[in-house]
Short mmCIF file of C-alpha atoms in Angstrom, two decimals:
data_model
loop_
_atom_site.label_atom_id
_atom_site.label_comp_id
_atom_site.label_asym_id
_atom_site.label_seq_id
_atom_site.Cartn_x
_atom_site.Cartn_y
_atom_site.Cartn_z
CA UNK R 1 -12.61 -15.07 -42.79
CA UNK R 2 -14.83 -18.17 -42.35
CA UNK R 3 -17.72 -16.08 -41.27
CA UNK R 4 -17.31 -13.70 -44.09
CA UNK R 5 -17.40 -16.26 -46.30
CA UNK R 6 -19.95 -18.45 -45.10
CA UNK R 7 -22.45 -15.46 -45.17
CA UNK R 8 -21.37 -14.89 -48.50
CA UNK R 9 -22.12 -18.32 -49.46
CA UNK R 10 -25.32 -18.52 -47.69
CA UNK R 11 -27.07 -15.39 -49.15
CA UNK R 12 -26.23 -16.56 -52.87
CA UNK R 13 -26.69 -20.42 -52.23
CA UNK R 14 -27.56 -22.22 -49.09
CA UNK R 15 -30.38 -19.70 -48.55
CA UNK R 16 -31.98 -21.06 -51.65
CA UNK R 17 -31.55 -24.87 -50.42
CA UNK R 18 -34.57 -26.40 -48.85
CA UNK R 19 -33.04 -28.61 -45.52
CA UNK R 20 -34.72 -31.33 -44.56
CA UNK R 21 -38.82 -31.84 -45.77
CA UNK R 22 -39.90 -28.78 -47.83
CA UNK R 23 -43.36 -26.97 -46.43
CA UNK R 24 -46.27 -28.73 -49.02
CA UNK R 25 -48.93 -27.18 -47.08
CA UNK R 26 -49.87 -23.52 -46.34
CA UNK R 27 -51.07 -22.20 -42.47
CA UNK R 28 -52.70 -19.40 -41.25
CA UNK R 29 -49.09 -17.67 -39.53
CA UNK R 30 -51.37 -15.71 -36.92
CA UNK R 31 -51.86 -19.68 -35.60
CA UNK R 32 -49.26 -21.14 -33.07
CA UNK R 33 -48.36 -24.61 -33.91
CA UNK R 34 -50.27 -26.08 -31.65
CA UNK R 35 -53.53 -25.35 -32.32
CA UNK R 36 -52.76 -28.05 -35.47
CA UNK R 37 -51.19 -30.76 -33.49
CA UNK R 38 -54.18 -33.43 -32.59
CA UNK R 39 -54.14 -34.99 -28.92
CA UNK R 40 -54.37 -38.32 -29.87
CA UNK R 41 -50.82 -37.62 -31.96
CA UNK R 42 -48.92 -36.30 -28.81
CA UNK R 43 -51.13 -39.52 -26.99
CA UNK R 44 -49.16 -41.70 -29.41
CA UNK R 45 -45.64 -40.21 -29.01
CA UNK R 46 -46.00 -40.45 -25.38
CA UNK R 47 -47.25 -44.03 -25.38
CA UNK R 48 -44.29 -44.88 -27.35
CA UNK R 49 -41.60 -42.99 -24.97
CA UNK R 50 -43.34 -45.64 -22.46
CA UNK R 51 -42.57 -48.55 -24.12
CA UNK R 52 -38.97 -47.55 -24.97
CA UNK R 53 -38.38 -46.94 -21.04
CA UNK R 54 -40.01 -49.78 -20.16
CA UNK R 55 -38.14 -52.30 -22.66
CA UNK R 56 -34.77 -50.34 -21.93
CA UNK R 57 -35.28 -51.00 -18.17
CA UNK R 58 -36.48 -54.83 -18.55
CA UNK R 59 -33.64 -55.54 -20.88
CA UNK R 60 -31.40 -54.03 -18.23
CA UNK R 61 -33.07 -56.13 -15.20
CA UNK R 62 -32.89 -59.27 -17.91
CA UNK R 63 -29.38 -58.77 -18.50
CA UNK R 64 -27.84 -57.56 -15.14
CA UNK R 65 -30.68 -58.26 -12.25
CA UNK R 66 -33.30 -55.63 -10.57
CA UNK R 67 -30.85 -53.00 -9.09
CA UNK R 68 -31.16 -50.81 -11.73
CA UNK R 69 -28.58 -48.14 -10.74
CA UNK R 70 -26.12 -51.25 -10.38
CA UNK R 71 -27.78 -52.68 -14.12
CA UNK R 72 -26.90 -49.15 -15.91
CA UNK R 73 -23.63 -49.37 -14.49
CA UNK R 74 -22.64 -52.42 -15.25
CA UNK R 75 -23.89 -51.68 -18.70
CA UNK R 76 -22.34 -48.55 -19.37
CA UNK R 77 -18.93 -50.58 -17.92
CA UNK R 78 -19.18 -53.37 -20.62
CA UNK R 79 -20.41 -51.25 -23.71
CA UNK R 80 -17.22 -51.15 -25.31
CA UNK R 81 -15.08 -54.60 -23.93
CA UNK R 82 -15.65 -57.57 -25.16
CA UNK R 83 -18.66 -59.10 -23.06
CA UNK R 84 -20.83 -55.81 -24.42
CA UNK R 85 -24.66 -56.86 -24.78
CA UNK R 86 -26.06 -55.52 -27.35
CA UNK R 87 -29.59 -53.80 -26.92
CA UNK R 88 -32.15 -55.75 -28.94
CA UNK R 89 -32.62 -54.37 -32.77
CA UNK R 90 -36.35 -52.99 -32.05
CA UNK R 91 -35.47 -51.62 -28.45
CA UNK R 92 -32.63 -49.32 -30.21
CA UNK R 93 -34.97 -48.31 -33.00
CA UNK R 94 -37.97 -47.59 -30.13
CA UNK R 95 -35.19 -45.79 -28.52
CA UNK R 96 -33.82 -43.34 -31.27
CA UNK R 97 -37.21 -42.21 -32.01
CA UNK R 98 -38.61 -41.63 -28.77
CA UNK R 99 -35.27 -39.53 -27.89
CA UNK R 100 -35.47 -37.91 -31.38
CA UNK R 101 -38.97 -37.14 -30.90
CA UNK R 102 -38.22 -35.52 -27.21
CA UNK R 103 -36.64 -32.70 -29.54
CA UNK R 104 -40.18 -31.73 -31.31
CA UNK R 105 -41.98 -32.30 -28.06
CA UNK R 106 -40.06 -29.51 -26.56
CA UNK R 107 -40.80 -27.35 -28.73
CA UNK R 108 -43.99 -27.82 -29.33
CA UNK R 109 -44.19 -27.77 -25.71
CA UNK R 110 -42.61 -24.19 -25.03
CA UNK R 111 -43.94 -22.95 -28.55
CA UNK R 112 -47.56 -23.43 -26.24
CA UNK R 113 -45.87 -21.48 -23.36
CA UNK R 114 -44.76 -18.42 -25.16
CA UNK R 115 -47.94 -18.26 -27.08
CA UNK R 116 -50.28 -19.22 -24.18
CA UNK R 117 -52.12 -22.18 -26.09
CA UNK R 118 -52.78 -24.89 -23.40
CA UNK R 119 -53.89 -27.14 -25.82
CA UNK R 120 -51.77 -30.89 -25.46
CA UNK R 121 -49.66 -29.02 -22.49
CA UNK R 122 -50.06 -31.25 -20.24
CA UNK R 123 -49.06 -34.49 -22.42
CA UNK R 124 -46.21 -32.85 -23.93
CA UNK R 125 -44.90 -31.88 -20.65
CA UNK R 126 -44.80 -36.22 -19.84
CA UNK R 127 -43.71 -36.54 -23.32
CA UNK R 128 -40.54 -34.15 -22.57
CA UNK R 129 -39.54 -35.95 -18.74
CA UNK R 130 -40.06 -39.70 -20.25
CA UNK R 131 -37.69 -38.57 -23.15
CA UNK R 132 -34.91 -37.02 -20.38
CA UNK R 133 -35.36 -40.27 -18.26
CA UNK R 134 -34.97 -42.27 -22.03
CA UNK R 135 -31.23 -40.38 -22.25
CA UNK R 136 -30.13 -41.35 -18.84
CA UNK R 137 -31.39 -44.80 -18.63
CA UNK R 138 -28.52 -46.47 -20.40
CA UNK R 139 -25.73 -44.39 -17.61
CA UNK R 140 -25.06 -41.49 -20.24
CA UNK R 141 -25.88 -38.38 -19.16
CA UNK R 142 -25.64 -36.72 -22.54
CA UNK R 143 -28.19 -37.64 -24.08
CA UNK R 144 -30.60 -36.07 -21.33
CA UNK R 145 -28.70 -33.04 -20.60
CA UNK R 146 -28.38 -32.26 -24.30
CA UNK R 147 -32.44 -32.16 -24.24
CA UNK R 148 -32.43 -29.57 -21.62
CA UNK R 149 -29.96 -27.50 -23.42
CA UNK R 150 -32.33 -27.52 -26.77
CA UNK R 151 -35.03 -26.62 -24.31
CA UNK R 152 -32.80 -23.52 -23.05
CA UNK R 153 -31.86 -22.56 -26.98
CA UNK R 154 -35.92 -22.85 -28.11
CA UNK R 155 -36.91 -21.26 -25.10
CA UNK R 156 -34.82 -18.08 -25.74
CA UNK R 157 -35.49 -18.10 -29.51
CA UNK R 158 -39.17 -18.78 -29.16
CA UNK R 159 -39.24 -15.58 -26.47
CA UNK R 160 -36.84 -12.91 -28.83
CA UNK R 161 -39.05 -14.07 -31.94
CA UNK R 162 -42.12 -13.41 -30.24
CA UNK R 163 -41.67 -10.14 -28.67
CA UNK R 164 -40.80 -8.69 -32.40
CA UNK R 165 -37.29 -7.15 -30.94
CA UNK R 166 -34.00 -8.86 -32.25
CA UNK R 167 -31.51 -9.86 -29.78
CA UNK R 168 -33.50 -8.90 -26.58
CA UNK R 169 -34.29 -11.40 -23.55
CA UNK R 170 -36.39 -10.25 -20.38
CA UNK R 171 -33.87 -10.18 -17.13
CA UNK R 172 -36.82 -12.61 -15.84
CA UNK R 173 -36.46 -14.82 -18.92
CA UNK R 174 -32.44 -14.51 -18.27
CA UNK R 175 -32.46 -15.50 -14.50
CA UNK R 176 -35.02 -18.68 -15.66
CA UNK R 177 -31.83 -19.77 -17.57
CA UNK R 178 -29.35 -19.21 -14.77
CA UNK R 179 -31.35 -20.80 -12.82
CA UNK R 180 -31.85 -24.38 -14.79
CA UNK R 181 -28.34 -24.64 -15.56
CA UNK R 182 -27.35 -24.00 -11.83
CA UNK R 183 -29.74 -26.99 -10.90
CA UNK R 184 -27.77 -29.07 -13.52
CA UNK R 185 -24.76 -27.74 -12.50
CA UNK R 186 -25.41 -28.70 -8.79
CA UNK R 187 -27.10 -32.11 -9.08
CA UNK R 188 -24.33 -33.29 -11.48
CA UNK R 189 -22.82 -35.96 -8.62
CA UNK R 190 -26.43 -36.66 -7.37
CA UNK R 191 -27.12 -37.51 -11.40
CA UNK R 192 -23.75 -39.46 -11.18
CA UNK R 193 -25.08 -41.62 -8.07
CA UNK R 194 -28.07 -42.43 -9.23
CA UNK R 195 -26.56 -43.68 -12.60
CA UNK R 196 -24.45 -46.16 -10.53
CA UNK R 197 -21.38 -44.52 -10.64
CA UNK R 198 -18.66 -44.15 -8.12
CA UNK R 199 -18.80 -40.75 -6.71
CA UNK R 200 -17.58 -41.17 -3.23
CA UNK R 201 -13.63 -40.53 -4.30
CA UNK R 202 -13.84 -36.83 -4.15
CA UNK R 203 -16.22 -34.13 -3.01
CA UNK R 204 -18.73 -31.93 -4.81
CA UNK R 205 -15.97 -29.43 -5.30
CA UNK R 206 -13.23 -31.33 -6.32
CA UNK R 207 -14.99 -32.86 -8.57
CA UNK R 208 -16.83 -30.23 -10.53
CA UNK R 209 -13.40 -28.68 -10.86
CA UNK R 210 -11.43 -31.96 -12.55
CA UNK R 211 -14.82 -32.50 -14.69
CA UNK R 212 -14.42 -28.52 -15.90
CA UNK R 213 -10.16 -28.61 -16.13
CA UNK R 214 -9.48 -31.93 -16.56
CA UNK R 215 -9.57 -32.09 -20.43
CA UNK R 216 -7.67 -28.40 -20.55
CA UNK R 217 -4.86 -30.59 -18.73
CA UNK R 218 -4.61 -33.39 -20.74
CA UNK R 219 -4.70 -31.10 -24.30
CA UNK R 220 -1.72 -29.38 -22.30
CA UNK R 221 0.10 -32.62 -22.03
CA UNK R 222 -0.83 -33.63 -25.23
CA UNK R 223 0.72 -30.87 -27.00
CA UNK R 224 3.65 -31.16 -25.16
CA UNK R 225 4.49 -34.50 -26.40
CA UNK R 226 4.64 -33.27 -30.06
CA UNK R 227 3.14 -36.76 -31.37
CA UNK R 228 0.55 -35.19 -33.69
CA UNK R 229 0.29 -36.08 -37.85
CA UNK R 230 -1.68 -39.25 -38.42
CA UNK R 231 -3.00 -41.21 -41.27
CA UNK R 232 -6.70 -40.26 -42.18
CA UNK R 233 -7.63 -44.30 -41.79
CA UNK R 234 -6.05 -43.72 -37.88
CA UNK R 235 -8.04 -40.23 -37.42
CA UNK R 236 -9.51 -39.84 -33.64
CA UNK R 237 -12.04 -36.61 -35.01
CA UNK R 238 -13.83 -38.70 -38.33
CA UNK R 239 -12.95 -42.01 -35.69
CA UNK R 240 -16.79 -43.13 -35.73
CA UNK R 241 -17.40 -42.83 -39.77
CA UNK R 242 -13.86 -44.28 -40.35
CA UNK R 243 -14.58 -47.05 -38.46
CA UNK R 244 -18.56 -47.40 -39.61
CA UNK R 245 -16.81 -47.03 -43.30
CA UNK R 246 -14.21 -50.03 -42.42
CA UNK R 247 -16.67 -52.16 -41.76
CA UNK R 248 -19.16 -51.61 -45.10
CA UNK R 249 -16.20 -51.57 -47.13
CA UNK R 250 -14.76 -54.44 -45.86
CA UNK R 251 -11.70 -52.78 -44.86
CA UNK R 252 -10.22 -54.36 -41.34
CA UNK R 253 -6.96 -51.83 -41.40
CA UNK R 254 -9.29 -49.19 -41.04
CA UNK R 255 -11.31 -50.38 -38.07
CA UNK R 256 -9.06 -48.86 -34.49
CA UNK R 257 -9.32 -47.65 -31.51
CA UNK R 258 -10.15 -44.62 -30.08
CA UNK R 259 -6.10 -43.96 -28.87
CA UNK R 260 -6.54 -41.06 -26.04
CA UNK R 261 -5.30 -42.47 -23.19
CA UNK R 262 -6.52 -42.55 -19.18
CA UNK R 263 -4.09 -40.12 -17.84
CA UNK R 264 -3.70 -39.23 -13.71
CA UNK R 265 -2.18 -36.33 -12.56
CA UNK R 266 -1.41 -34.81 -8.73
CA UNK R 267 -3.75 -37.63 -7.45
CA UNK R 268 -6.63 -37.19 -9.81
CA UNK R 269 -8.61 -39.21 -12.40
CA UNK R 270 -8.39 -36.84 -15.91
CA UNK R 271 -10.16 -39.11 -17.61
CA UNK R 272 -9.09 -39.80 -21.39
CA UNK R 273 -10.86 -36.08 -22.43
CA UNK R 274 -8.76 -33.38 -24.07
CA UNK R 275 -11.10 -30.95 -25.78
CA UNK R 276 -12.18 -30.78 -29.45
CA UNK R 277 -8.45 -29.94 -30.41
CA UNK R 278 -6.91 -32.96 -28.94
CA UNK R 279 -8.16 -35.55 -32.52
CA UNK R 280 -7.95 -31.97 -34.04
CA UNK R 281 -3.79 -31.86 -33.50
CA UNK R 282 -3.54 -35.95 -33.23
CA UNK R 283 -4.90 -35.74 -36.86
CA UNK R 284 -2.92 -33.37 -38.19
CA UNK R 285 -1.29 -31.04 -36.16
CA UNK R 286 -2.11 -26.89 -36.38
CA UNK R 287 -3.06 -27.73 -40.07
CA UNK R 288 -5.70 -30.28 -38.45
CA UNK R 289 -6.96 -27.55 -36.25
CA UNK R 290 -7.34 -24.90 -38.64
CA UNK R 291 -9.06 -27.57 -40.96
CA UNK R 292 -11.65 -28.85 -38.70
CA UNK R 293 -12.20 -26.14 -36.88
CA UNK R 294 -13.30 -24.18 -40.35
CA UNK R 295 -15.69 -26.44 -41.58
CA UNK R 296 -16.80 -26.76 -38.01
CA UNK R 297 -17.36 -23.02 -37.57
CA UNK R 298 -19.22 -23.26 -41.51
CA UNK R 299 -21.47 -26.06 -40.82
CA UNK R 300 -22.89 -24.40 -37.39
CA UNK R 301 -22.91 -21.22 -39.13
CA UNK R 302 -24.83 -22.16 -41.84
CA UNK R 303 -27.31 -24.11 -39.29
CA UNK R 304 -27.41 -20.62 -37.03
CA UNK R 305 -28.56 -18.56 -40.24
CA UNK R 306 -31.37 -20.99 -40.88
CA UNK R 307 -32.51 -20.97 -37.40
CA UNK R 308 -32.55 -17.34 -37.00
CA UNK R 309 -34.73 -17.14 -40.11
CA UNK R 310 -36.92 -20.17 -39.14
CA UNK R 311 -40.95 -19.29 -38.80
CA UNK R 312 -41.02 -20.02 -34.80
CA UNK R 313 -44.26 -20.19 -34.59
CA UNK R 314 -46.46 -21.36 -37.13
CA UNK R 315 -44.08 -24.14 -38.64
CA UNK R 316 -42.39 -26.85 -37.38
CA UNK R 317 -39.21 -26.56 -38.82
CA UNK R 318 -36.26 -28.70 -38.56
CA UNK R 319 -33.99 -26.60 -38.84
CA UNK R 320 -34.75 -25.17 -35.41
CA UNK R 321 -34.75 -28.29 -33.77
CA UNK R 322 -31.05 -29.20 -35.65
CA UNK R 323 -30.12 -25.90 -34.33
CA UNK R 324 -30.99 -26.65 -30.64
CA UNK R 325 -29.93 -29.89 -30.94
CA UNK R 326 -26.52 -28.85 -32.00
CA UNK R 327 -26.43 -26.56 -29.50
CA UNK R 328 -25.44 -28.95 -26.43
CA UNK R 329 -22.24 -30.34 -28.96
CA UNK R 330 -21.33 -26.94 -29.37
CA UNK R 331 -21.53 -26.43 -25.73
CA UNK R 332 -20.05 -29.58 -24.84
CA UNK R 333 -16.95 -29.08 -27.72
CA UNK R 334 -14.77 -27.58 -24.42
CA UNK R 335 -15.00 -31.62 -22.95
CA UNK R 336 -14.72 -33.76 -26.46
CA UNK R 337 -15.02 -33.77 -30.31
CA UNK R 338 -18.78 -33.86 -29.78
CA UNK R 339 -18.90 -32.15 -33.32
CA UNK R 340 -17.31 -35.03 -35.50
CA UNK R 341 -18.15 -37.68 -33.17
CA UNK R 342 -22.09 -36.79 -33.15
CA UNK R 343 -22.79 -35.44 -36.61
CA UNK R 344 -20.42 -37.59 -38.76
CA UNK R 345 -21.97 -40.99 -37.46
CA UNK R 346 -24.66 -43.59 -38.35
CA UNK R 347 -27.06 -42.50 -35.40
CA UNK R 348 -27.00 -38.81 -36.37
CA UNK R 349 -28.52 -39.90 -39.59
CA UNK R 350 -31.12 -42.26 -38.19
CA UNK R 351 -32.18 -39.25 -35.78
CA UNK R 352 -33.10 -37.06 -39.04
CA UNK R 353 -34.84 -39.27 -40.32
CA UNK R 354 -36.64 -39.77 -36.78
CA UNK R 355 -37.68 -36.12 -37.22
CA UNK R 356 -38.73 -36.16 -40.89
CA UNK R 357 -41.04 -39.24 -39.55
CA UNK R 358 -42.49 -37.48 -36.68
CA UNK R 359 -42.99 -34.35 -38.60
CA UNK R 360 -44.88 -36.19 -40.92
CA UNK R 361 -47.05 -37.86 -38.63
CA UNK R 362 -48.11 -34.77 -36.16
CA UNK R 363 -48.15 -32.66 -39.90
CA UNK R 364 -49.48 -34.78 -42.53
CA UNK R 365 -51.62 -37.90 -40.97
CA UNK R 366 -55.33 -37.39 -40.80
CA UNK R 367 -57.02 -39.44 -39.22
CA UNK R 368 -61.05 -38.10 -37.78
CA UNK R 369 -61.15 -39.91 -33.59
#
């Protein structure tokens, strides 16, 4: 029914809309994008992914001393209590727009694989690691991984669109994928280590399996209890915007805590993870579910439509790079409310308007060197 309607909706209206910066300039469509990106652009971009990493890791050796797998522990540890340091103002900005920025790199970036234009290859290629090592530097591995799954989603988009055949991938193509997310898949506790966390507690095996079940567990329990139906102002799915909302409004009573607790069961660590449907029920019960999970299921349809229609190689359009960076939540929805608690918060915006910048700049900015 959702689908139905949402592609009802999106041929008479949304297909009308204009997301994002509307095209002001024509291009020759027989020309990859590339071949209108300028070096010294991509020279910039890269420059500026330097100085992020480099400020993110001095803040960190200012802050907790020069072990750095010991500093981004320690940091991800006190993010949330009470003794939190804040990242200075200018190394957060530095920060959102070099990570937003790794988005249109990548593409760019694979746009000049499919297409075989060389040009800026090389640069984007640095661009794309120093963004990945960006994501991870502060002990998340989100951030990173959810550049590498955009990479996988443009990769496979960029390859159907240019062979001119809808919904058909090369097995070679196909195994390239398998491939990548086995190496993710395998150096997840490695990753883990090197991020300063405590991974000595349980083997590989063991601990791929709690990471992939844990969350179904806890929902389980969860349910169980029957303790679901709670005020909007105490929601766990809209818990960032409430809370960003309590704040600017000057409303304490809405300002709480994120109330999924740490749960152990037959000797293991669960975590406090339950799945998009644990805030779904907490909210509101079945009702809750069927609620969000419909304007969910709109939203990323609506973003899939655009995406599919998107010129993939001529244009850089945002709406592909929303679309792959949506991707990883969608992915990741099986773990947590990635959904509500990525797109319904303050950073989502500031990483539009990241892109609109950066599209501007690489599209727009003329300057003869």
């Amino acid at each position: 029914m959702v689908s139905y309607i949402t592609n009802i909706l999106y041929k008479y209206v949304f297909s009308k809309i204009k997301f994002f910066l509307p095209s002001k300039y024509t291009c020759n469509k027989n020309n990859d994008i590339n071949s209108r990106i300028d070096r010294w652009k991509i020279i910039v971009l890269l420059v500026l992914q330097l100085i992020s990493l480099i400020l993110t890791v001095a803040f960190l050796f200012r802050t907790y001393g020069f072990n750095l797998s010991s500093s981004i522990f320690m940091y991800r540890s006190s993010s949330t209590g009470e003794d939190a340091v804040a990242l200075p103002s200018m190394v957060k900005l530095l920060r959102r727009i070099a990570l937003s920025s790794g988005y249109i790199i990548t593409y760019l970036y694979l746009n000049g694989i499919v297409y075989k234009n060389k040009k800026n290859r090389l640069l984007e290629l640095i661009c794309i690691l120093l963004a990945i090592l960006n994501g991870f530097m502060l002990g998340g591995r989100g951030d990173g991984i959810q550049i590498i799954i955009a990479a996988i989603v443009q990769y496979i988009a960029l390859k159907v669109y240019s062979s001119n055949q809808k919904r058909i991938l090369p097995v070679k193509d196909v195994l390239k994928v398998i491939i990548i997310l086995a190496i993710i898949v395998a150096s997840f506790t490695q990753l883990g280590e090197l991020l300063g966390r405590e991974m000595d507690f349980l083997n590989y095996n063991d601990y791929i399996a709690v990471y992939l079940s844990a969350e179904l567990k806890n929902l389980d329990i969860f349910i169980s209890s029957g303790s679901y139906g709670h005020p909007i102002s105490k929601s766990l799915t809209l818990y960032s915007i409430i809370n960003s909302l309590g704040g600017i409004l000057h409303q304490p009573q809405w300002i709480h805590d994120f109330d999924i607790p740490f749960r152990y069961y037959g000797g293991y660590a669960l975590g406090n993870v339950g799945t998009i449907f644990y805030p779904f029920f907490y909210d509101g019960g079945l009702m809750g579910v069927i609620i969000y999970t419909s304007f969910m299921a709109f939203f990323c349809q609506i973003g899939y439509m655009k995406f599919v229609e998107a010129d993939k190689k001529s244009q850089l359009n945002l709406m592909f790079i929303f679309y792959s960076y949506l991707a990883y939540i969608i992915v990741f929805s099986f773990f947590s409310n990635k959904f509500y608690e990525i797109i319904f918060n303050t950073s989502f915006i500031w990483c539009v308007v990241s892109w609109v910048l950066v599209k501007y700049f690489l599209m727009r900015i003329k300057v003869k060197v």
